[in-house]
mmCIF file of C-alpha atoms and ligand atoms in Angstrom:
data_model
loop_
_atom_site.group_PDB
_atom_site.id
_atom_site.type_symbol
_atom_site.label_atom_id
_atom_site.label_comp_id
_atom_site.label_asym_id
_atom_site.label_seq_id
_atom_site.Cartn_x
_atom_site.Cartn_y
_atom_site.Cartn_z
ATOM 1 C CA UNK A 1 0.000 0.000 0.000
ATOM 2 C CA UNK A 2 1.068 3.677 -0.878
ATOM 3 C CA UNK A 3 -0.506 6.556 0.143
ATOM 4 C CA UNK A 4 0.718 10.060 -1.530
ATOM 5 C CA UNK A 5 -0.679 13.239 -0.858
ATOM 6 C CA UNK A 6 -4.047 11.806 0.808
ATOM 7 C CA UNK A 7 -4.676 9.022 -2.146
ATOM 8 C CA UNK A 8 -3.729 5.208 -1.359
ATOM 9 C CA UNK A 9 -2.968 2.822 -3.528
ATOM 10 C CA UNK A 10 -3.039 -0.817 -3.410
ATOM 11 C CA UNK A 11 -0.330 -2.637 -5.471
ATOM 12 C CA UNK A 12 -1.289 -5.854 -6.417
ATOM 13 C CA UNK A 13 0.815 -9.087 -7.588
ATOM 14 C CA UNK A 14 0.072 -7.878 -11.058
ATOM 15 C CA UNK A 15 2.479 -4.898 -10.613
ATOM 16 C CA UNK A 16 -0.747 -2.284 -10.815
ATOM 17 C CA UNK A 17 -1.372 0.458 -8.545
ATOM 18 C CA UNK A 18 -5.097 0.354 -7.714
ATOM 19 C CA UNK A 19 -6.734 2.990 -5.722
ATOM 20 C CA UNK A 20 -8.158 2.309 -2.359
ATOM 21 C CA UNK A 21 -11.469 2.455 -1.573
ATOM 22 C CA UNK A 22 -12.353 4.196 1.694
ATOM 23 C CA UNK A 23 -14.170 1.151 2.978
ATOM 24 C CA UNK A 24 -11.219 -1.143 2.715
ATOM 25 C CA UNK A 25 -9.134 -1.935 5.759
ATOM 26 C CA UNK A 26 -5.694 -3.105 6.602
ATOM 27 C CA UNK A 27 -3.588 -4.684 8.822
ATOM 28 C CA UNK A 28 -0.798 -2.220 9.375
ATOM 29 C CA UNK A 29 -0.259 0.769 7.768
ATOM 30 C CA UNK A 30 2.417 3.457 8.602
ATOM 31 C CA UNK A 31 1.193 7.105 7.939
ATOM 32 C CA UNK A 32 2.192 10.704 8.926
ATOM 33 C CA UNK A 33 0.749 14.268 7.399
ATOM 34 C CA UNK A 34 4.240 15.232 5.529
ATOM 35 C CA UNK A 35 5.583 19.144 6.643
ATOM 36 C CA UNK A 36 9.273 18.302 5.733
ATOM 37 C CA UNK A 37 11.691 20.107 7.649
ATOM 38 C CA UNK A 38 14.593 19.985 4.841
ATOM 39 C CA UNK A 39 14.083 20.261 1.248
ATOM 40 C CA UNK A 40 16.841 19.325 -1.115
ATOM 41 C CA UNK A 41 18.472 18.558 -4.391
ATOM 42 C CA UNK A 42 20.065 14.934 -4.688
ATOM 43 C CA UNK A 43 22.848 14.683 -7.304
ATOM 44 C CA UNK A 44 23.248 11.238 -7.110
ATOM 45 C CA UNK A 45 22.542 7.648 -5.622
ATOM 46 C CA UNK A 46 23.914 3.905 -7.522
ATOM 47 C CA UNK A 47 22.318 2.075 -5.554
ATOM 48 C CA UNK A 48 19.857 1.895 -2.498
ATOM 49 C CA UNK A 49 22.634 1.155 -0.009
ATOM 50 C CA UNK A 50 24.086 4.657 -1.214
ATOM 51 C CA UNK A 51 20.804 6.460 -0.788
ATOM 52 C CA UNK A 52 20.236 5.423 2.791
ATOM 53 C CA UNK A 53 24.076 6.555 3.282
ATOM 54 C CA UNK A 54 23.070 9.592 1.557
ATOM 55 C CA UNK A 55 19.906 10.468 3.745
ATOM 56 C CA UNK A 56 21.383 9.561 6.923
ATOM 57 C CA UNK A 57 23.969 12.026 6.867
ATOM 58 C CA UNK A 58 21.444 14.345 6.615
ATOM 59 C CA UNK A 59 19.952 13.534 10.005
ATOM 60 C CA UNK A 60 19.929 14.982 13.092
ATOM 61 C CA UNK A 61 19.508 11.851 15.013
ATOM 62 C CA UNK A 62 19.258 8.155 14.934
ATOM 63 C CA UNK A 63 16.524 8.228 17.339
ATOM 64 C CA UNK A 64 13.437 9.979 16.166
ATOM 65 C CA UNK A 65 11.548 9.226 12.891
ATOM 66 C CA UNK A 66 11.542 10.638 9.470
ATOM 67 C CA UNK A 67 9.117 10.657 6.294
ATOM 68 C CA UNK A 68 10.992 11.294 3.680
ATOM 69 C CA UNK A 69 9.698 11.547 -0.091
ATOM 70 C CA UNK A 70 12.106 11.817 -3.427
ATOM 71 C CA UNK A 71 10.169 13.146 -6.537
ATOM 72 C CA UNK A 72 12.027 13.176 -9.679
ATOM 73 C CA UNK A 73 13.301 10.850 -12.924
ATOM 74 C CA UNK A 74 14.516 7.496 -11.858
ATOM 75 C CA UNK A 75 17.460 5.771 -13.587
ATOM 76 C CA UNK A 76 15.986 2.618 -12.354
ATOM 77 C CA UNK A 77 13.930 0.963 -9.507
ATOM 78 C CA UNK A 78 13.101 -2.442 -8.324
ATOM 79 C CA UNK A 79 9.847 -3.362 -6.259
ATOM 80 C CA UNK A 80 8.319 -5.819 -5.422
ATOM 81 C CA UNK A 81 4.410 -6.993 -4.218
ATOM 82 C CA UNK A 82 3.238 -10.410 -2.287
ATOM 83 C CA UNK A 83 -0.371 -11.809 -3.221
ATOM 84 C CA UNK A 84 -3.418 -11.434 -1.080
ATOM 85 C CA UNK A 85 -3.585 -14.185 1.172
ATOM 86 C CA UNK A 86 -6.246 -16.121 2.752
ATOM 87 C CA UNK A 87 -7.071 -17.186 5.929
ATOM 88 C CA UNK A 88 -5.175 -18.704 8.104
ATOM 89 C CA UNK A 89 -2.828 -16.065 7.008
ATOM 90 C CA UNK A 90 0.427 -17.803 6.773
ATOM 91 C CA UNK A 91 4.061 -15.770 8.220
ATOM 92 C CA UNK A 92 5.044 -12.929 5.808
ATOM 93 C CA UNK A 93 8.249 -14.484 5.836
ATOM 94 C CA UNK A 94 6.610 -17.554 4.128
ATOM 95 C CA UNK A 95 4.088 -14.836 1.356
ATOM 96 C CA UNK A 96 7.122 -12.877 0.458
ATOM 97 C CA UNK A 97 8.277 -16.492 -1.354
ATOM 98 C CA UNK A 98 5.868 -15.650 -4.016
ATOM 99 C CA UNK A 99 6.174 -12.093 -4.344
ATOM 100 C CA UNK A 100 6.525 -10.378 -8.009
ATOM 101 C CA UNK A 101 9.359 -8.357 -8.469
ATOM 102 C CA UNK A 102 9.253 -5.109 -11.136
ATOM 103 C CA UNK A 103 11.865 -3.550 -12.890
ATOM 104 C CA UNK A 104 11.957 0.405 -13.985
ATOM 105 C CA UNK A 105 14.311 1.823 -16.342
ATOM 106 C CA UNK A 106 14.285 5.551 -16.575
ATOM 107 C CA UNK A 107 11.117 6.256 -14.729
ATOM 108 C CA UNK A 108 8.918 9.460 -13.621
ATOM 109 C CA UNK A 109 7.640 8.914 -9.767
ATOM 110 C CA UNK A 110 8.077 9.423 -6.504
ATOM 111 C CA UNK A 111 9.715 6.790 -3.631
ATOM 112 C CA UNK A 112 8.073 7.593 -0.094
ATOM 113 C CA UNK A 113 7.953 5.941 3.637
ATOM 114 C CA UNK A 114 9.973 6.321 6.692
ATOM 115 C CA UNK A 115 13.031 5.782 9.034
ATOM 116 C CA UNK A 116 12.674 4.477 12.050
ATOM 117 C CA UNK A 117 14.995 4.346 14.788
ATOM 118 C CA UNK A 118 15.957 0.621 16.572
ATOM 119 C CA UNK A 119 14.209 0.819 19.273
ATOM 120 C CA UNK A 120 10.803 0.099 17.439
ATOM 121 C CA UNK A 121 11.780 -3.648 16.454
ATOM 122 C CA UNK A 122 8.943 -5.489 17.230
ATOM 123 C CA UNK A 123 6.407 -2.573 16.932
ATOM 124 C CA UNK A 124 7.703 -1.331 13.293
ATOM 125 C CA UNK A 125 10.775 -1.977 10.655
ATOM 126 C CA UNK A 126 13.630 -0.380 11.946
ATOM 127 C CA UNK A 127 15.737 1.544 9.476
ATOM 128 C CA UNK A 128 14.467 2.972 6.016
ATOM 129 C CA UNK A 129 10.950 0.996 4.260
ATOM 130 C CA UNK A 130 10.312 2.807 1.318
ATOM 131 C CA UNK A 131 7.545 2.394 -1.616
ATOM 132 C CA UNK A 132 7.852 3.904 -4.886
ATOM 133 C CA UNK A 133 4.744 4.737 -6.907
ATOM 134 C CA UNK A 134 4.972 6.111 -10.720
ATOM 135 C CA UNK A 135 4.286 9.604 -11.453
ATOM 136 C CA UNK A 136 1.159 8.550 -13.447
ATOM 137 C CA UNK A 137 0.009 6.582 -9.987
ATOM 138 C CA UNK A 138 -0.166 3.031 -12.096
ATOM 139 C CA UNK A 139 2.577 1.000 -11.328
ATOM 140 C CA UNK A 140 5.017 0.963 -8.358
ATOM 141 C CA UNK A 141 6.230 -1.416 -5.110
ATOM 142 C CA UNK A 142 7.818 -2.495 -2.054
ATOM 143 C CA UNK A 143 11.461 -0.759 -3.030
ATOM 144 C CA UNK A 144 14.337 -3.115 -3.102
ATOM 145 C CA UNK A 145 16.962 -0.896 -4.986
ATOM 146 C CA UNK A 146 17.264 2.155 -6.959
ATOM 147 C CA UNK A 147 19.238 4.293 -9.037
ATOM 148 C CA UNK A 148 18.649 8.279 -9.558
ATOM 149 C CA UNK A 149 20.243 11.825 -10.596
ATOM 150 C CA UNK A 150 19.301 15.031 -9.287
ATOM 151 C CA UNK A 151 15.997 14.145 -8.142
ATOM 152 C CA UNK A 152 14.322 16.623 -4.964
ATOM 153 C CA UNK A 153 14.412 15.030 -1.445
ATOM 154 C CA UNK A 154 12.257 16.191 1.537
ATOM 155 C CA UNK A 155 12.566 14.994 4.594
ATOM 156 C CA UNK A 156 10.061 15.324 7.451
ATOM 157 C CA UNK A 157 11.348 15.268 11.513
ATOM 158 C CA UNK A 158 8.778 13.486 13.001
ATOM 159 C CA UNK A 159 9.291 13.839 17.199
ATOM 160 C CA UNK A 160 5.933 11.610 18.034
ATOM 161 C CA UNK A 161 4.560 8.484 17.390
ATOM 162 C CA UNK A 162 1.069 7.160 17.898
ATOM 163 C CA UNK A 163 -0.377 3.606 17.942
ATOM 164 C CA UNK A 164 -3.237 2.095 17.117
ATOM 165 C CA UNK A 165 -4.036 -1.609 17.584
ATOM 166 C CA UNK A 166 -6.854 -3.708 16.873
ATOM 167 C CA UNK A 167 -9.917 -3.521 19.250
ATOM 168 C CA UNK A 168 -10.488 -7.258 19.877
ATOM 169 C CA UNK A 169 -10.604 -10.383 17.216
ATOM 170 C CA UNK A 170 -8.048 -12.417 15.960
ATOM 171 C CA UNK A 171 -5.265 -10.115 17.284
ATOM 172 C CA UNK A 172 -6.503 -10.654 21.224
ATOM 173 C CA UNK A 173 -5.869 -14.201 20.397
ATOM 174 C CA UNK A 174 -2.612 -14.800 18.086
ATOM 175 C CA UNK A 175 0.654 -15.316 20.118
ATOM 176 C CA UNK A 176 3.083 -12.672 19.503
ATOM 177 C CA UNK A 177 5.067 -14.109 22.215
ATOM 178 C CA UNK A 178 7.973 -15.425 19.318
ATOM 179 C CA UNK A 179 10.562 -12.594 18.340
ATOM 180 C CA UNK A 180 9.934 -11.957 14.681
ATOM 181 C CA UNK A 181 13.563 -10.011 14.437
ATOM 182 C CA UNK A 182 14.500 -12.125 11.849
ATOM 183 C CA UNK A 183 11.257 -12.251 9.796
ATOM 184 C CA UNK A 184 10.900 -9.037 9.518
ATOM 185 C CA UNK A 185 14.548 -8.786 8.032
ATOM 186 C CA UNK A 186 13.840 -11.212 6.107
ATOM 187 C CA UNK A 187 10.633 -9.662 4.971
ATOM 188 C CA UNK A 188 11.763 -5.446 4.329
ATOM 189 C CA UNK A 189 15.384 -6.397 3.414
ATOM 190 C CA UNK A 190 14.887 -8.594 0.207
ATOM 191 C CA UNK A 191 17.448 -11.150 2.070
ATOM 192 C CA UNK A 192 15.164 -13.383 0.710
ATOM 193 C CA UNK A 193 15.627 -14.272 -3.387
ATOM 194 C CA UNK A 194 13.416 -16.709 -4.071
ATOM 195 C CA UNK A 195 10.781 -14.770 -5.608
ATOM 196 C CA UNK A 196 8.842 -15.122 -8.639
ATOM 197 C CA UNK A 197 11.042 -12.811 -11.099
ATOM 198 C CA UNK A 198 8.960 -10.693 -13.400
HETATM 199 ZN ZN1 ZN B 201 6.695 -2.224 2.152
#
């Protein structure tokens, strides 16, 4: 899921952003009315690794949490999407097996999402989980690596966090006991390669 400027978007296993319906619900969802605090030209990133070495010598802190949003011409990007899944929901760690990977060679959009600090594990992905959308809102992803040129970044400080969690149903019952550290590495970091390559 992406949402941009008050519109969500759903992208599917097909690759294709669909808009959201007000009615529809999800799990989780990560979302924060953007002010950014620093506005800025990017010359440069190879490679994702470089862009979240980039950006984090921008920050202030480790320890608070950023939105940050890059609008511009892509050299390329990689995403990804997992299936819809049926109940009983199997582990992400086990859906992200069969996700659908999408390449995008020089490409109008606009990559958004958020940096967390450590001390969320278990609550939220630590570090940087970024989705990229297309600037005609039809395609995009899950972001597993990039490439760009003097693209604009804006980042937003974001000092406070609010949670919501579910009021009753299965999450009263499901044991969240286990520690998912690993899953959810697994899951954000594209460790895992055995996905269906499209
Ligand atoms: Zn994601």
């Amino acid at each position: 899921m992406i949402g941009l400027a008050g519109t969500f978007y759903q992208i599917k296993a097909d690759g294709v952003a669909y808009p959201v319906e007000d009615s529809v619900k999800t799990p989780f969802a990560v979302v924060s009315f953007f002010t950014p605090d620093d506005t800025l030209e990017l010359d440069t990133a190879d490679s994702y690794t470089q862009l979240k070495r980039h950006i984090d010598g921008l920050l202030p802190s480790q320890n608070i949490f950023y939105a940050i949003r890059i609008d511009g011409n892509f050299k390329y990007i990689k995403t990804r999407s997992v299936p819809g899944q049926q109940k009983p929901y199997p582990p992400l760690v086990e859906v992200v097996k069969e996700q659908s990977i999408f390449e995008f060679h020089d490409i109008d959009g606009t990559i958004v999402g958020f940096r967390s600090p450590d001390y969320v594990q278990g609550i939220n992905v630590p570090g940087y989980h970024l989705h990229f959308i297309t600037k005609d809102r039809n395609a995009g992803g899950h972001l597993l690596e990039c490439r760009m040129q003097e693209v604009t970044l804006q980042i937003d400080h974001i000092n406070n966090f609010f949670m919501a969690l579910p009021h009753g149903g299965d999450f009263y019952r499901t044991d969240l006991a286990q520690d998912k550290k690993k899953d959810v590495e697994i899951v954000e970091k594209g460790t895992l390669r055995r996905g269906v390559e499209k």
